[in-house]
mmCIF file of C-alpha atoms and ligand atoms in Angstrom:
data_model
loop_
_atom_site.group_PDB
_atom_site.id
_atom_site.type_symbol
_atom_site.label_atom_id
_atom_site.label_comp_id
_atom_site.label_asym_id
_atom_site.label_seq_id
_atom_site.Cartn_x
_atom_site.Cartn_y
_atom_site.Cartn_z
ATOM 1 C CA UNK A 1 136.909 217.317 142.379
ATOM 2 C CA UNK A 2 133.676 218.392 143.518
ATOM 3 C CA UNK A 3 130.293 216.227 144.004
ATOM 4 C CA UNK A 4 128.145 219.213 144.208
ATOM 5 C CA UNK A 5 124.657 219.184 141.872
ATOM 6 C CA UNK A 6 124.562 221.662 139.319
ATOM 7 C CA UNK A 7 121.597 222.988 137.030
ATOM 8 C CA UNK A 8 122.516 224.465 133.880
ATOM 9 C CA UNK A 9 119.330 225.717 131.685
ATOM 10 C CA UNK A 10 119.477 225.618 127.935
ATOM 11 C CA UNK A 11 122.430 223.223 127.910
ATOM 12 C CA UNK A 12 121.774 221.434 125.050
ATOM 13 C CA UNK A 13 123.422 223.780 123.015
ATOM 14 C CA UNK A 14 125.973 226.664 122.788
ATOM 15 C CA UNK A 15 127.324 228.014 125.994
ATOM 16 C CA UNK A 16 125.008 226.291 128.103
ATOM 17 C CA UNK A 17 126.671 222.840 126.715
ATOM 18 C CA UNK A 18 129.840 224.339 127.244
ATOM 19 C CA UNK A 19 129.312 225.306 130.549
ATOM 20 C CA UNK A 20 127.585 221.632 131.295
ATOM 21 C CA UNK A 21 130.937 220.013 129.805
ATOM 22 C CA UNK A 22 133.036 221.944 132.307
ATOM 23 C CA UNK A 23 131.039 221.492 135.364
ATOM 24 C CA UNK A 24 130.759 217.707 134.564
ATOM 25 C CA UNK A 25 134.419 217.636 133.839
ATOM 26 C CA UNK A 26 134.858 219.233 137.321
ATOM 27 C CA UNK A 27 132.827 216.514 139.255
ATOM 28 C CA UNK A 28 129.601 217.987 139.467
ATOM 29 C CA UNK A 29 126.498 216.155 139.095
ATOM 30 C CA UNK A 30 124.966 217.942 136.049
ATOM 31 C CA UNK A 31 121.250 218.618 134.986
ATOM 32 C CA UNK A 32 120.980 219.259 131.506
ATOM 33 C CA UNK A 33 117.990 221.137 129.998
ATOM 34 C CA UNK A 34 116.721 222.502 126.703
ATOM 35 C CA UNK A 35 115.036 221.641 123.928
ATOM 36 C CA UNK A 36 115.978 219.745 120.839
ATOM 37 C CA UNK A 37 115.718 216.210 119.317
ATOM 38 C CA UNK A 38 115.323 213.462 122.081
ATOM 39 C CA UNK A 39 117.420 211.063 120.492
ATOM 40 C CA UNK A 40 120.322 213.373 119.786
ATOM 41 C CA UNK A 41 120.059 215.034 123.429
ATOM 42 C CA UNK A 42 120.346 211.519 124.782
ATOM 43 C CA UNK A 43 123.579 211.052 122.477
ATOM 44 C CA UNK A 44 125.014 214.307 124.247
ATOM 45 C CA UNK A 45 124.106 213.146 127.561
ATOM 46 C CA UNK A 46 125.577 209.959 127.196
ATOM 47 C CA UNK A 47 128.743 210.967 125.693
ATOM 48 C CA UNK A 48 129.026 213.960 128.511
ATOM 49 C CA UNK A 49 128.812 211.177 131.097
ATOM 50 C CA UNK A 50 131.169 208.542 129.677
ATOM 51 C CA UNK A 51 133.650 211.569 128.819
ATOM 52 C CA UNK A 52 134.074 212.516 132.500
ATOM 53 C CA UNK A 53 132.531 210.228 134.762
ATOM 54 C CA UNK A 54 129.838 212.761 136.109
ATOM 55 C CA UNK A 55 126.434 211.894 136.872
ATOM 56 C CA UNK A 56 124.618 213.760 134.198
ATOM 57 C CA UNK A 57 121.020 213.694 133.590
ATOM 58 C CA UNK A 58 118.182 215.808 131.334
ATOM 59 C CA UNK A 59 114.841 217.528 132.603
ATOM 60 C CA UNK A 60 113.087 218.463 129.359
ATOM 61 C CA UNK A 61 111.578 221.591 131.476
ATOM 62 C CA UNK A 62 110.601 224.462 128.878
ATOM 63 C CA UNK A 63 111.701 227.649 130.594
ATOM 64 C CA UNK A 64 108.750 229.577 129.563
ATOM 65 C CA UNK A 65 106.493 227.536 131.534
ATOM 66 C CA UNK A 66 106.946 228.357 135.602
ATOM 67 C CA UNK A 67 105.372 224.685 136.734
ATOM 68 C CA UNK A 68 107.886 222.965 134.712
ATOM 69 C CA UNK A 69 110.645 224.980 135.888
ATOM 70 C CA UNK A 70 109.719 224.194 139.656
ATOM 71 C CA UNK A 71 109.353 220.327 138.801
ATOM 72 C CA UNK A 72 113.102 220.411 137.216
ATOM 73 C CA UNK A 73 114.401 222.076 140.651
ATOM 74 C CA UNK A 74 112.376 219.736 142.632
ATOM 75 C CA UNK A 75 113.472 216.815 140.879
ATOM 76 C CA UNK A 76 116.980 217.837 140.968
ATOM 77 C CA UNK A 77 116.453 217.878 144.784
ATOM 78 C CA UNK A 78 115.076 214.145 144.779
ATOM 79 C CA UNK A 79 117.669 212.761 142.585
ATOM 80 C CA UNK A 80 120.855 214.449 144.026
ATOM 81 C CA UNK A 81 119.557 215.589 147.481
ATOM 82 C CA UNK A 82 120.478 219.459 146.929
ATOM 83 C CA UNK A 83 121.052 221.902 144.065
ATOM 84 C CA UNK A 84 124.086 223.798 144.814
ATOM 85 C CA UNK A 85 124.715 225.604 141.715
ATOM 86 C CA UNK A 86 122.046 227.357 139.525
ATOM 87 C CA UNK A 87 123.040 228.544 135.950
ATOM 88 C CA UNK A 88 120.088 230.189 134.352
ATOM 89 C CA UNK A 89 121.529 230.190 130.668
ATOM 90 C CA UNK A 90 118.869 229.357 128.643
ATOM 91 C CA UNK A 91 117.926 232.145 125.988
ATOM 92 C CA UNK A 92 116.445 233.322 122.622
ATOM 93 C CA UNK A 93 117.046 236.572 120.329
ATOM 94 C CA UNK A 94 114.810 237.784 117.998
ATOM 95 C CA UNK A 95 116.439 240.816 115.782
ATOM 96 C CA UNK A 96 113.968 243.423 114.212
ATOM 97 C CA UNK A 97 112.945 247.294 114.201
ATOM 98 C CA UNK A 98 110.494 247.751 117.194
ATOM 99 C CA UNK A 99 107.818 248.899 114.807
ATOM 100 C CA UNK A 100 107.876 245.372 113.386
ATOM 101 C CA UNK A 101 108.959 243.463 116.435
ATOM 102 C CA UNK A 102 105.767 240.675 116.974
ATOM 103 C CA UNK A 103 104.591 241.110 120.612
ATOM 104 C CA UNK A 104 104.334 237.570 120.866
ATOM 105 C CA UNK A 105 107.926 237.341 120.459
ATOM 106 C CA UNK A 106 108.463 240.031 123.076
ATOM 107 C CA UNK A 107 106.473 237.792 125.482
ATOM 108 C CA UNK A 108 108.431 234.676 124.903
ATOM 109 C CA UNK A 109 111.932 236.556 125.101
ATOM 110 C CA UNK A 110 110.989 237.985 128.099
ATOM 111 C CA UNK A 111 109.557 234.777 129.868
ATOM 112 C CA UNK A 112 112.718 232.797 128.662
ATOM 113 C CA UNK A 113 115.886 235.181 129.146
ATOM 114 C CA UNK A 114 113.909 237.073 132.231
ATOM 115 C CA UNK A 115 111.549 235.727 134.216
ATOM 116 C CA UNK A 116 112.854 231.993 134.183
ATOM 117 C CA UNK A 117 115.678 232.990 135.762
ATOM 118 C CA UNK A 118 113.011 234.432 138.442
ATOM 119 C CA UNK A 119 111.383 231.436 138.576
ATOM 120 C CA UNK A 120 114.475 228.818 139.065
ATOM 121 C CA UNK A 121 115.823 231.068 141.779
ATOM 122 C CA UNK A 122 112.860 231.219 143.671
ATOM 123 C CA UNK A 123 112.762 227.181 143.812
ATOM 124 C CA UNK A 124 116.559 226.978 144.199
ATOM 125 C CA UNK A 125 117.156 229.452 146.782
ATOM 126 C CA UNK A 126 115.905 228.151 149.805
ATOM 127 C CA UNK A 127 117.822 225.197 149.899
ATOM 128 C CA UNK A 128 120.802 227.247 149.268
ATOM 129 C CA UNK A 129 120.294 228.975 152.332
ATOM 130 C CA UNK A 130 119.344 226.119 154.406
ATOM 131 C CA UNK A 131 122.552 224.635 153.613
ATOM 132 C CA UNK A 132 124.783 227.707 153.855
ATOM 133 C CA UNK A 133 126.354 227.476 150.406
ATOM 134 C CA UNK A 134 124.649 228.318 146.761
ATOM 135 C CA UNK A 135 125.916 229.461 143.446
ATOM 136 C CA UNK A 136 123.380 231.378 141.085
ATOM 137 C CA UNK A 137 125.082 232.147 137.858
ATOM 138 C CA UNK A 138 122.954 233.982 135.366
ATOM 139 C CA UNK A 139 124.233 234.167 131.676
ATOM 140 C CA UNK A 140 123.753 237.770 130.706
ATOM 141 C CA UNK A 141 125.111 239.318 127.996
ATOM 142 C CA UNK A 142 127.371 242.630 127.065
ATOM 143 C CA UNK A 143 123.629 243.718 126.181
ATOM 144 C CA UNK A 144 123.028 243.883 130.132
ATOM 145 C CA UNK A 145 125.135 246.558 130.091
ATOM 146 C CA UNK A 146 124.985 248.282 126.591
ATOM 147 C CA UNK A 147 122.169 248.380 124.107
ATOM 148 C CA UNK A 148 122.244 247.801 120.206
ATOM 149 C CA UNK A 149 119.310 248.465 117.720
ATOM 150 C CA UNK A 150 116.692 245.981 116.907
ATOM 151 C CA UNK A 151 116.837 243.644 119.972
ATOM 152 C CA UNK A 152 114.467 245.650 122.043
ATOM 153 C CA UNK A 153 113.305 242.540 124.107
ATOM 154 C CA UNK A 154 116.650 240.861 124.649
ATOM 155 C CA UNK A 155 118.139 244.188 125.815
ATOM 156 C CA UNK A 156 115.190 244.732 128.006
ATOM 157 C CA UNK A 157 115.491 240.853 129.384
ATOM 158 C CA UNK A 158 119.267 240.974 129.900
ATOM 159 C CA UNK A 159 119.063 244.547 131.610
ATOM 160 C CA UNK A 160 116.543 243.144 133.714
ATOM 161 C CA UNK A 161 118.319 240.398 134.394
ATOM 162 C CA UNK A 162 121.523 242.420 135.984
ATOM 163 C CA UNK A 163 118.945 244.308 138.194
ATOM 164 C CA UNK A 164 117.177 240.534 139.630
ATOM 165 C CA UNK A 165 121.442 239.530 140.039
ATOM 166 C CA UNK A 166 121.879 242.514 142.129
ATOM 167 C CA UNK A 167 118.809 241.966 144.036
ATOM 168 C CA UNK A 168 118.960 238.533 144.978
ATOM 169 C CA UNK A 169 122.716 238.973 145.957
ATOM 170 C CA UNK A 170 121.700 241.209 148.672
ATOM 171 C CA UNK A 171 119.080 239.183 149.904
ATOM 172 C CA UNK A 172 121.325 236.070 149.680
ATOM 173 C CA UNK A 173 124.730 237.586 151.139
ATOM 174 C CA UNK A 174 124.627 236.486 154.589
ATOM 175 C CA UNK A 175 123.579 232.878 153.925
ATOM 176 C CA UNK A 176 126.638 231.795 152.092
ATOM 177 C CA UNK A 177 125.068 232.204 148.390
ATOM 178 C CA UNK A 178 126.304 234.314 145.782
ATOM 179 C CA UNK A 179 124.514 235.642 142.799
ATOM 180 C CA UNK A 180 126.422 237.072 139.483
ATOM 181 C CA UNK A 181 126.070 238.181 135.862
ATOM 182 C CA UNK A 182 128.033 237.050 133.209
ATOM 183 C CA UNK A 183 128.256 239.056 130.411
ATOM 184 C CA UNK A 184 129.723 237.562 127.267
ATOM 185 C CA UNK A 185 130.436 239.868 124.023
ATOM 186 C CA UNK A 186 129.643 237.383 120.648
ATOM 187 C CA UNK A 187 129.980 233.891 121.112
ATOM 188 C CA UNK A 188 129.816 231.830 117.453
ATOM 189 C CA UNK A 189 126.551 229.463 118.805
ATOM 190 C CA UNK A 190 123.379 228.923 116.937
ATOM 191 C CA UNK A 191 121.934 231.897 118.593
ATOM 192 C CA UNK A 192 124.452 234.163 116.863
ATOM 193 C CA UNK A 193 124.544 232.155 113.373
ATOM 194 C CA UNK A 194 121.055 232.669 113.035
ATOM 195 C CA UNK A 195 120.508 236.568 113.839
ATOM 196 C CA UNK A 196 123.436 237.082 111.168
ATOM 197 C CA UNK A 197 120.279 237.093 108.207
ATOM 198 C CA UNK A 198 117.918 238.511 110.291
ATOM 199 C CA UNK A 199 120.330 241.505 110.753
ATOM 200 C CA UNK A 200 121.544 241.664 107.368
ATOM 201 C CA UNK A 201 117.834 241.926 106.176
ATOM 202 C CA UNK A 202 117.259 244.661 109.322
ATOM 203 C CA UNK A 203 120.559 246.852 108.209
ATOM 204 C CA UNK A 204 119.870 246.186 104.369
ATOM 205 C CA UNK A 205 123.800 244.968 104.149
ATOM 206 C CA UNK A 206 125.387 241.400 103.559
ATOM 207 C CA UNK A 207 126.016 238.933 106.095
ATOM 208 C CA UNK A 208 129.474 239.064 105.503
ATOM 209 C CA UNK A 209 129.058 242.974 106.580
ATOM 210 C CA UNK A 210 127.131 241.719 109.727
ATOM 211 C CA UNK A 211 130.134 239.613 110.840
ATOM 212 C CA UNK A 212 132.835 242.438 110.018
ATOM 213 C CA UNK A 213 131.027 245.657 110.753
ATOM 214 C CA UNK A 214 128.384 244.875 113.582
ATOM 215 C CA UNK A 215 129.191 241.713 115.327
ATOM 216 C CA UNK A 216 133.062 241.704 115.399
ATOM 217 C CA UNK A 217 133.258 245.927 115.166
ATOM 218 C CA UNK A 218 131.842 245.804 118.883
ATOM 219 C CA UNK A 219 134.896 243.746 119.981
ATOM 220 C CA UNK A 220 138.228 245.426 120.230
ATOM 221 C CA UNK A 221 139.639 241.996 120.273
ATOM 222 C CA UNK A 222 138.032 241.552 116.775
ATOM 223 C CA UNK A 223 137.470 238.026 117.493
ATOM 224 C CA UNK A 224 134.272 236.052 118.986
ATOM 225 C CA UNK A 225 134.360 234.886 122.662
ATOM 226 C CA UNK A 226 134.872 231.302 122.949
ATOM 227 C CA UNK A 227 132.445 229.153 124.771
ATOM 228 C CA UNK A 228 135.385 227.725 126.630
ATOM 229 C CA UNK A 229 136.239 230.899 127.954
ATOM 230 C CA UNK A 230 132.702 231.592 129.466
ATOM 231 C CA UNK A 231 132.547 228.084 130.759
ATOM 232 C CA UNK A 232 135.554 228.756 132.427
ATOM 233 C CA UNK A 233 134.821 231.963 134.445
ATOM 234 C CA UNK A 234 131.147 230.133 135.196
ATOM 235 C CA UNK A 235 133.098 227.416 136.945
ATOM 236 C CA UNK A 236 135.271 229.745 138.788
ATOM 237 C CA UNK A 237 132.507 231.353 140.017
ATOM 238 C CA UNK A 238 130.958 228.390 141.616
ATOM 239 C CA UNK A 239 133.897 227.548 143.289
ATOM 240 C CA UNK A 240 134.750 228.134 147.188
ATOM 241 C CA UNK A 241 137.402 230.899 145.891
ATOM 242 C CA UNK A 242 135.058 233.269 144.390
ATOM 243 C CA UNK A 243 133.010 233.453 147.763
ATOM 244 C CA UNK A 244 133.332 237.319 147.921
ATOM 245 C CA UNK A 245 132.075 237.795 144.401
ATOM 246 C CA UNK A 246 128.604 238.548 144.522
ATOM 247 C CA UNK A 247 126.037 241.247 142.890
ATOM 248 C CA UNK A 248 128.812 241.143 140.347
ATOM 249 C CA UNK A 249 127.706 242.030 136.478
ATOM 250 C CA UNK A 250 130.609 240.417 135.072
ATOM 251 C CA UNK A 251 131.483 241.339 131.368
ATOM 252 C CA UNK A 252 133.853 238.869 129.196
ATOM 253 C CA UNK A 253 133.477 240.690 125.866
ATOM 254 C CA UNK A 254 136.406 241.393 124.402
ATOM 255 C CA UNK A 255 136.735 244.996 125.416
ATOM 256 C CA UNK A 256 133.285 245.890 124.132
ATOM 257 C CA UNK A 257 131.775 247.670 127.096
ATOM 258 C CA UNK A 258 135.224 249.626 127.716
ATOM 259 C CA UNK A 259 134.104 251.759 124.769
HETATM 260 P P1 NAD B 1 122.035 228.285 121.976
HETATM 261 O O1 NAD B 1 121.084 228.756 121.082
HETATM 262 O O2 NAD B 1 123.098 227.703 121.293
HETATM 263 O O3 NAD B 1 121.438 227.681 122.898
HETATM 264 C C1 NAD B 1 120.151 228.171 123.617
HETATM 265 C C2 NAD B 1 119.937 227.077 124.700
HETATM 266 O O4 NAD B 1 118.920 227.263 124.998
HETATM 267 C C3 NAD B 1 119.451 225.738 123.684
HETATM 268 O O5 NAD B 1 119.992 224.822 124.859
HETATM 269 C C4 NAD B 1 117.862 225.719 123.805
HETATM 270 O O6 NAD B 1 117.455 224.733 123.824
HETATM 271 C C5 NAD B 1 117.744 226.483 125.059
HETATM 272 N N1 NAD B 1 116.216 227.164 125.003
HETATM 273 C C6 NAD B 1 115.800 227.731 124.016
HETATM 274 N N2 NAD B 1 114.519 228.064 124.711
HETATM 275 C C7 NAD B 1 114.135 227.190 125.621
HETATM 276 C C8 NAD B 1 113.059 226.903 126.436
HETATM 277 N N3 NAD B 1 111.807 227.366 126.063
HETATM 278 N N4 NAD B 1 113.255 226.054 127.316
HETATM 279 C C9 NAD B 1 114.230 225.463 127.369
HETATM 280 N N5 NAD B 1 115.756 225.565 127.082
HETATM 281 C C10 NAD B 1 115.396 226.808 126.045
HETATM 282 O O7 NAD B 1 122.294 230.045 122.276
HETATM 283 P P2 NAD B 1 123.387 230.246 123.184
HETATM 284 O O8 NAD B 1 124.128 231.588 122.394
HETATM 285 O O9 NAD B 1 124.785 229.552 123.851
HETATM 286 O O10 NAD B 1 123.128 231.319 124.192
HETATM 287 C C11 NAD B 1 122.726 230.693 125.739
HETATM 288 C C12 NAD B 1 122.803 231.926 126.566
HETATM 289 O O11 NAD B 1 124.185 232.894 126.177
HETATM 290 C C13 NAD B 1 121.614 233.075 126.385
HETATM 291 O O12 NAD B 1 121.071 233.364 127.296
HETATM 292 C C14 NAD B 1 122.279 234.000 125.541
HETATM 293 O O13 NAD B 1 121.318 235.344 125.780
HETATM 294 C C15 NAD B 1 123.581 234.313 126.276
HETATM 295 N N6 NAD B 1 124.605 235.002 125.246
HETATM 296 C C16 NAD B 1 124.746 234.569 124.154
HETATM 297 C C17 NAD B 1 126.032 235.145 123.544
HETATM 298 C C18 NAD B 1 126.541 234.728 122.206
HETATM 299 O O14 NAD B 1 127.029 235.371 121.306
HETATM 300 N N7 NAD B 1 126.418 233.292 121.449
HETATM 301 C C19 NAD B 1 126.407 236.452 123.692
HETATM 302 C C20 NAD B 1 125.954 236.916 125.302
HETATM 303 C C21 NAD B 1 124.999 235.858 125.827
#
């Protein structure tokens, strides 16, 4: 068991919530973050704390707002004394051909999926360096390594986060701080559920065909990656034994990027 502190952005749902659950079960103090109904989030927070005995707090910072990101990191330091692990996970998706891609959507995806990780890293890294220990884990995507049509903003942001990961890894390497990117294939979360009708419209095919011929066709295992699998990899990267893994862009994609 550890008593380290982890901020997990975008952890009110999907992969982030699974990561929060794994970290709380391992004894971390956990800062939950994300959008959603306040009462529902409080229920999740209280249940996680009760299940695990961990300290679990919620910060409502909007990841498109740099000041709110700075305040979230500062609040965690005030509350727990340090931020040992930062998991940049918050993300959104939008699927449309580039000619029809709304510019405001492009901007928002870049802000939440890429710039938020820059801002959070900028604020969390100095304390990690000063203490000689830190873990920054960016939840990227197989789309950090390969592209798919109709996802221009998402693929650009995820390729960008791979570059950010490698750069900060080099800057932090001599200070006991590792920086890595976890690159899941398709995981059945609200983010994927929402894009199935969008993909069907963009491609002119049925929703069943999107699941069979687009999503799972990319993954040789022919099954969705699970939230628990991504959480277990992230927890491992946060531990002492992962100290020599840094600057790595790690697929967890059922073989997708082996093609
Ligand atoms: P999800 O929609 O279930 O969860 C996204 C989380 O981000 C939610 O908690 C949401 O509230 C939060 N969020 C969105 N906008 C925010 C904002 N402005 N400020 C703060 N929080 C915000 O999605 P998910 O599938 O769990 O995705 C999590 C991460 O995993 C994303 O970065 C996504 O790109 C990545 N990913 C997902 C898949 C997949 O197949 N589901 C695959 C590869 C990578």
